[in-house]
C-alpha cells in the first residue's frame, strides 16, 4: 500500500497494542539522539530496562538531559547511562559530539536511534544558515548518521547487525511531489524563504528522512549494517510545541481524540531499532512493527530520481561542512544496489 488511507486502517493501527519487547541487550551499546522528552525518552526507558552494556542519551539541553537520565534511572534501576550534548542545528556541535563519544571511551555502537525531530510554521535560520526544520530533520540527521558509521562498523555483532534507525513518519504519504525539484538544487531551494511552503515543510523533511535512509541502506556493504526508518504512529508528545494558536488548538483536539500514548509509540521504535530481523527491515519503512510500502511517490521512478538527487546534494553539502565525510563515504559506502531502490 503506497498510500496513507483508508482511515479505518489508520485508526486500527492507532489502537493496536504494540508488543513490549524485553530482549536482553547485554553487550550492546545503544545511542538515542533526542532523548530528553517524548518518544526518545520513552524509548530510552525501554532500552535501559533491557540491560544494554551502555546507553547514551544525546540531548541538546543538558539540564533537561540530566533530568531525563534521573527519570530513566529511577524508573528502571539501570545506571550505565551517559549524557552527551548534541544540537542537530549546529554542525560544530555534531562534530564535538562525535569527539566526545571517543573521549568517553566509546569505540563501537550497536544501535543508534536518530529520534530528534521538530516542526515549526516559522521560517528561521540556524547558526549554520539553514532553515531549522530542514537542518534538524534532514541535514543534521544525515551528518550525524554518516559520522557514526565508523562506530557502527567497528561492532562485530552479526545477529543482529549494528543498526541505524531513523524515526520516519506516516506524514510522508502526504507528499506527492517535491516542487523544489524544478530548481537546480533541491536543498538550496528548500532554504529559500521566498519559495518556502512552511505548512508542508515537516512532511517534506520526513520524506527526505526516508530518502536518506533508503539511499544509505542501498550503499552499505551487504551484511555489515542494517538501516531502517520507523513510524511510531500519531503520539502524544511535545512535537506540536512551536505551532500557532489555531493549529495548536486543532492538533491538541486531534491528539486528545486520536493519539496513542508516547510509551506505546516508543515500543515501535524499540522494536525497529533492536529487535526486528535485519533481513526483513534493511532499507525498509516500518509501521506498527511491520514493513509497509512507502508512499507511491517515494517508490515511483520520479521518487527514485529525487532520492538520488537528494543523496548527491546532501553528500556534497556535508563534505563541505565536515572534512571527514568524503573519507567516510569513500571507505564505507558503495555505489547503490539497484539505483537507489530498496536493497532487498
Ligand atoms: N509524535 C508523533 O506523533 C510523531 C509521529 C511520527 C514521527 N514522529 C517523530 O518522532 C520523533 C520524536 O518526536 P516527538 O513526537 O517525541 O517530539 P518531542 O516530544 O518534541 O521530542 C523531540 C526530541 O527531539 C529533540 N530535538 C529537537 N530539535 C533538536 C535539535 N536541533 N538537536 C537535538 N535534539 C533536538 C528534542 O529536544 P528538546 O526537548 O531540547 O527540544 C526532543 O528530545 C521526531 O523525529 C518526530 O518527527 C513523531
Coordinates of N, CA, C and O in Angstrom, one line a residue, residues 74-136:
X74 N 15.7 6.2 37.8 CA 14.8 5.9 39.0 C 13.7 4.9 38.6 O 13.2 4.2 39.4
X75 N 13.3 4.9 37.3 CA 12.2 4.0 37.0 C 12.7 2.6 36.5 O 11.9 1.7 36.5
X76 N 14.0 2.5 36.2 CA 14.4 1.2 35.7 C 15.5 0.6 36.6 O 15.8 -0.6 36.5
X77 N 16.2 1.4 37.4 CA 17.3 0.9 38.3 C 18.5 0.8 37.5 O 19.6 0.3 38.0
X78 N 18.5 1.1 36.2 CA 19.7 0.9 35.3 C 20.6 2.2 35.4 O 20.1 3.3 35.3
X79 N 21.9 1.9 35.6 CA 22.8 3.1 35.9 C 23.8 3.5 34.8 O 24.3 4.5 34.8
X80 N 24.0 2.6 33.8 CA 25.1 2.8 32.8 C 24.7 3.8 31.7 O 24.8 3.5 30.5
X81 N 24.3 5.0 32.1 CA 23.8 5.9 31.1 C 24.8 7.1 31.1 O 25.1 7.7 32.1
X82 N 25.1 7.5 29.8 CA 25.9 8.7 29.6 C 25.1 9.7 29.0 O 24.3 9.4 28.1
X83 N 25.3 11.0 29.4 CA 24.6 12.1 28.7 C 25.6 12.8 27.8 O 26.7 13.2 28.3
X84 N 25.3 13.0 26.6 CA 26.1 13.7 25.7 C 25.3 14.9 25.1 O 24.1 14.7 24.8
X85 N 26.0 16.0 24.8 CA 25.3 17.1 24.2 C 25.3 17.0 22.7 O 26.4 16.7 22.1
X86 N 24.2 17.3 22.0 CA 24.2 17.4 20.6 C 23.1 18.4 20.1 O 22.0 18.3 20.7
X87 N 23.4 19.2 19.2 CA 22.4 20.1 18.6 C 22.5 19.9 17.1 O 23.4 20.3 16.5
X88 N 21.4 19.3 16.5 CA 21.5 19.0 15.1 C 21.4 20.2 14.2 O 21.6 20.1 13.0
X89 N 21.1 21.4 14.8 CA 21.0 22.6 14.0 C 22.4 23.3 14.0 O 22.5 24.4 13.5
X90 N 23.4 22.6 14.5 CA 24.7 23.3 14.6 C 25.8 22.2 14.3 O 26.1 21.3 15.1
X91 N 26.4 22.3 13.1 CA 27.3 21.3 12.7 C 28.5 21.2 13.6 O 29.1 20.1 13.7
X92 N 28.9 22.3 14.2 CA 30.1 22.3 15.1 C 29.7 21.4 16.3 O 30.5 20.7 16.8
X93 N 28.5 21.5 16.8 CA 28.0 20.7 17.9 C 28.0 19.2 17.6 O 28.4 18.4 18.4
X94 N 27.7 18.9 16.3 CA 27.7 17.5 15.9 C 29.1 17.0 15.9 O 29.4 15.8 16.3
X95 N 30.1 17.8 15.4 CA 31.5 17.3 15.4 C 32.0 17.1 16.8 O 32.7 16.1 17.1
X96 N 31.6 18.0 17.7 CA 32.0 17.9 19.1 C 31.4 16.7 19.7 O 32.1 16.0 20.5
X97 N 30.2 16.4 19.4 CA 29.5 15.2 19.9 C 30.3 14.0 19.5 O 30.5 13.1 20.4
X98 N 30.7 13.9 18.3 CA 31.5 12.7 17.8 C 32.8 12.6 18.6 O 33.2 11.5 19.0
X99 N 33.5 13.8 18.8 CA 34.8 13.8 19.5 C 34.5 13.3 21.0 O 35.3 12.6 21.5
X100 N 33.4 13.8 21.5 CA 33.1 13.4 22.9 C 32.8 11.9 23.1 O 33.2 11.4 24.1
X101 N 32.2 11.4 22.1 CA 32.0 9.9 22.1 C 33.3 9.2 22.3 O 33.4 8.3 23.2
X102 N 34.3 9.6 21.5 CA 35.6 9.0 21.6 C 36.2 9.3 23.0 O 36.8 8.4 23.6
X103 N 36.1 10.5 23.4 CA 36.8 10.8 24.7 C 36.1 10.1 25.9 O 36.7 9.9 26.9
X104 N 34.9 9.7 25.7 CA 34.2 8.9 26.8 C 34.5 7.4 26.6 O 33.9 6.6 27.3
X105 N 35.4 7.1 25.7 CA 35.8 5.7 25.6 C 34.8 4.9 24.8 O 34.9 3.6 24.8
X106 N 34.0 5.5 24.0 CA 33.0 4.7 23.2 C 33.8 4.4 21.9 O 34.2 5.3 21.1
X107 N 34.0 3.1 21.6 CA 34.7 2.7 20.4 C 33.8 2.1 19.4 O 34.1 2.0 18.2
X108 N 32.6 1.6 19.9 CA 31.7 1.0 18.9 C 30.2 1.2 19.4 O 30.0 1.4 20.6
X109 N 29.3 1.3 18.5 CA 27.9 1.4 18.8 C 27.1 0.3 18.1 O 27.4 0.1 16.9
X110 N 26.2 -0.3 18.8 CA 25.4 -1.3 18.1 C 24.2 -0.8 17.5 O 23.8 -1.1 16.4
X111 N 23.5 0.1 18.2 CA 22.2 0.7 17.7 C 22.2 2.2 17.9 O 22.4 2.6 19.0
X112 N 21.8 2.9 16.9 CA 21.6 4.3 17.1 C 20.1 4.6 16.6 O 19.7 4.1 15.5
X113 N 19.4 5.2 17.5 CA 18.0 5.6 17.2 C 18.1 7.2 17.0 O 18.3 7.9 18.0
X114 N 18.0 7.6 15.7 CA 18.0 9.1 15.5 C 16.6 9.6 15.5 O 15.8 9.5 14.6
X115 N 16.2 10.0 16.8 CA 14.8 10.3 17.1 C 14.6 11.8 17.0 O 13.5 12.2 16.7
X116 N 15.6 12.6 17.2 CA 15.4 14.1 17.3 C 14.7 14.6 16.1 O 15.1 14.2 15.0
X117 N 13.7 15.4 16.3 CA 13.0 16.0 15.1 C 12.1 17.1 15.6 O 11.9 17.3 16.8
X118 N 11.7 18.0 14.7 CA 10.8 19.1 15.1 C 10.0 19.6 14.0 O 10.2 19.2 12.8
X119 N 9.0 20.4 14.3 CA 8.2 21.1 13.2 C 7.9 22.5 13.7 O 7.8 22.7 14.9
X120 N 7.8 23.4 12.8 CA 7.5 24.8 13.1 C 6.9 25.4 11.9 O 7.3 25.1 10.7
X121 N 6.0 26.4 12.1 CA 5.4 27.1 10.9 C 6.3 28.3 10.5 O 6.1 28.9 9.5
X122 N 7.3 28.6 11.3 CA 8.1 29.8 11.1 C 9.4 29.4 10.3 O 10.1 28.4 10.6
X123 N 9.7 30.2 9.3 CA 11.0 30.1 8.6 C 12.0 30.8 9.3 O 12.1 32.0 9.4
X124 N 12.9 30.0 10.0 CA 14.0 30.6 10.7 C 15.3 29.9 10.4 O 15.3 28.7 10.2
X125 N 16.4 30.7 10.4 CA 17.7 30.1 10.0 C 18.4 29.7 11.3 O 18.4 30.3 12.3
X126 N 19.2 28.6 11.1 CA 20.1 28.1 12.2 C 21.4 28.9 12.2 O 21.6 29.7 11.2
X127 N 22.2 28.6 13.1 CA 23.6 29.2 13.1 C 24.4 28.9 11.9 O 25.2 29.6 11.4
X128 N 24.0 27.7 11.3 CA 24.7 27.3 10.0 C 24.1 27.9 8.8 O 24.5 27.7 7.7
X129 N 22.9 28.6 9.0 CA 22.3 29.3 7.8 C 21.3 28.4 7.1 O 20.9 28.7 5.9
X130 N 20.8 27.4 7.7 CA 19.8 26.5 7.1 C 18.4 26.7 7.8 O 18.4 26.9 9.0
X131 N 17.4 26.5 7.1 CA 16.0 26.6 7.7 C 16.0 25.5 8.8 O 16.5 24.4 8.6
X132 N 15.5 25.8 9.9 CA 15.6 25.0 11.1 C 15.1 23.6 10.9 O 15.7 22.6 11.3
X133 N 13.9 23.4 10.4 CA 13.3 22.1 10.2 C 14.2 21.2 9.3 O 14.4 20.1 9.5
X134 N 14.6 21.9 8.2 CA 15.4 21.2 7.2 C 16.7 20.7 7.8 O 17.1 19.6 7.6
X135 N 17.3 21.6 8.6 CA 18.6 21.1 9.2 C 18.4 20.1 10.2 O 19.1 19.1 10.3
X136 N 17.4 20.3 11.1 CA 17.2 19.3 12.2 C 16.9 17.9 11.6 O 17.5 16.9 11.9

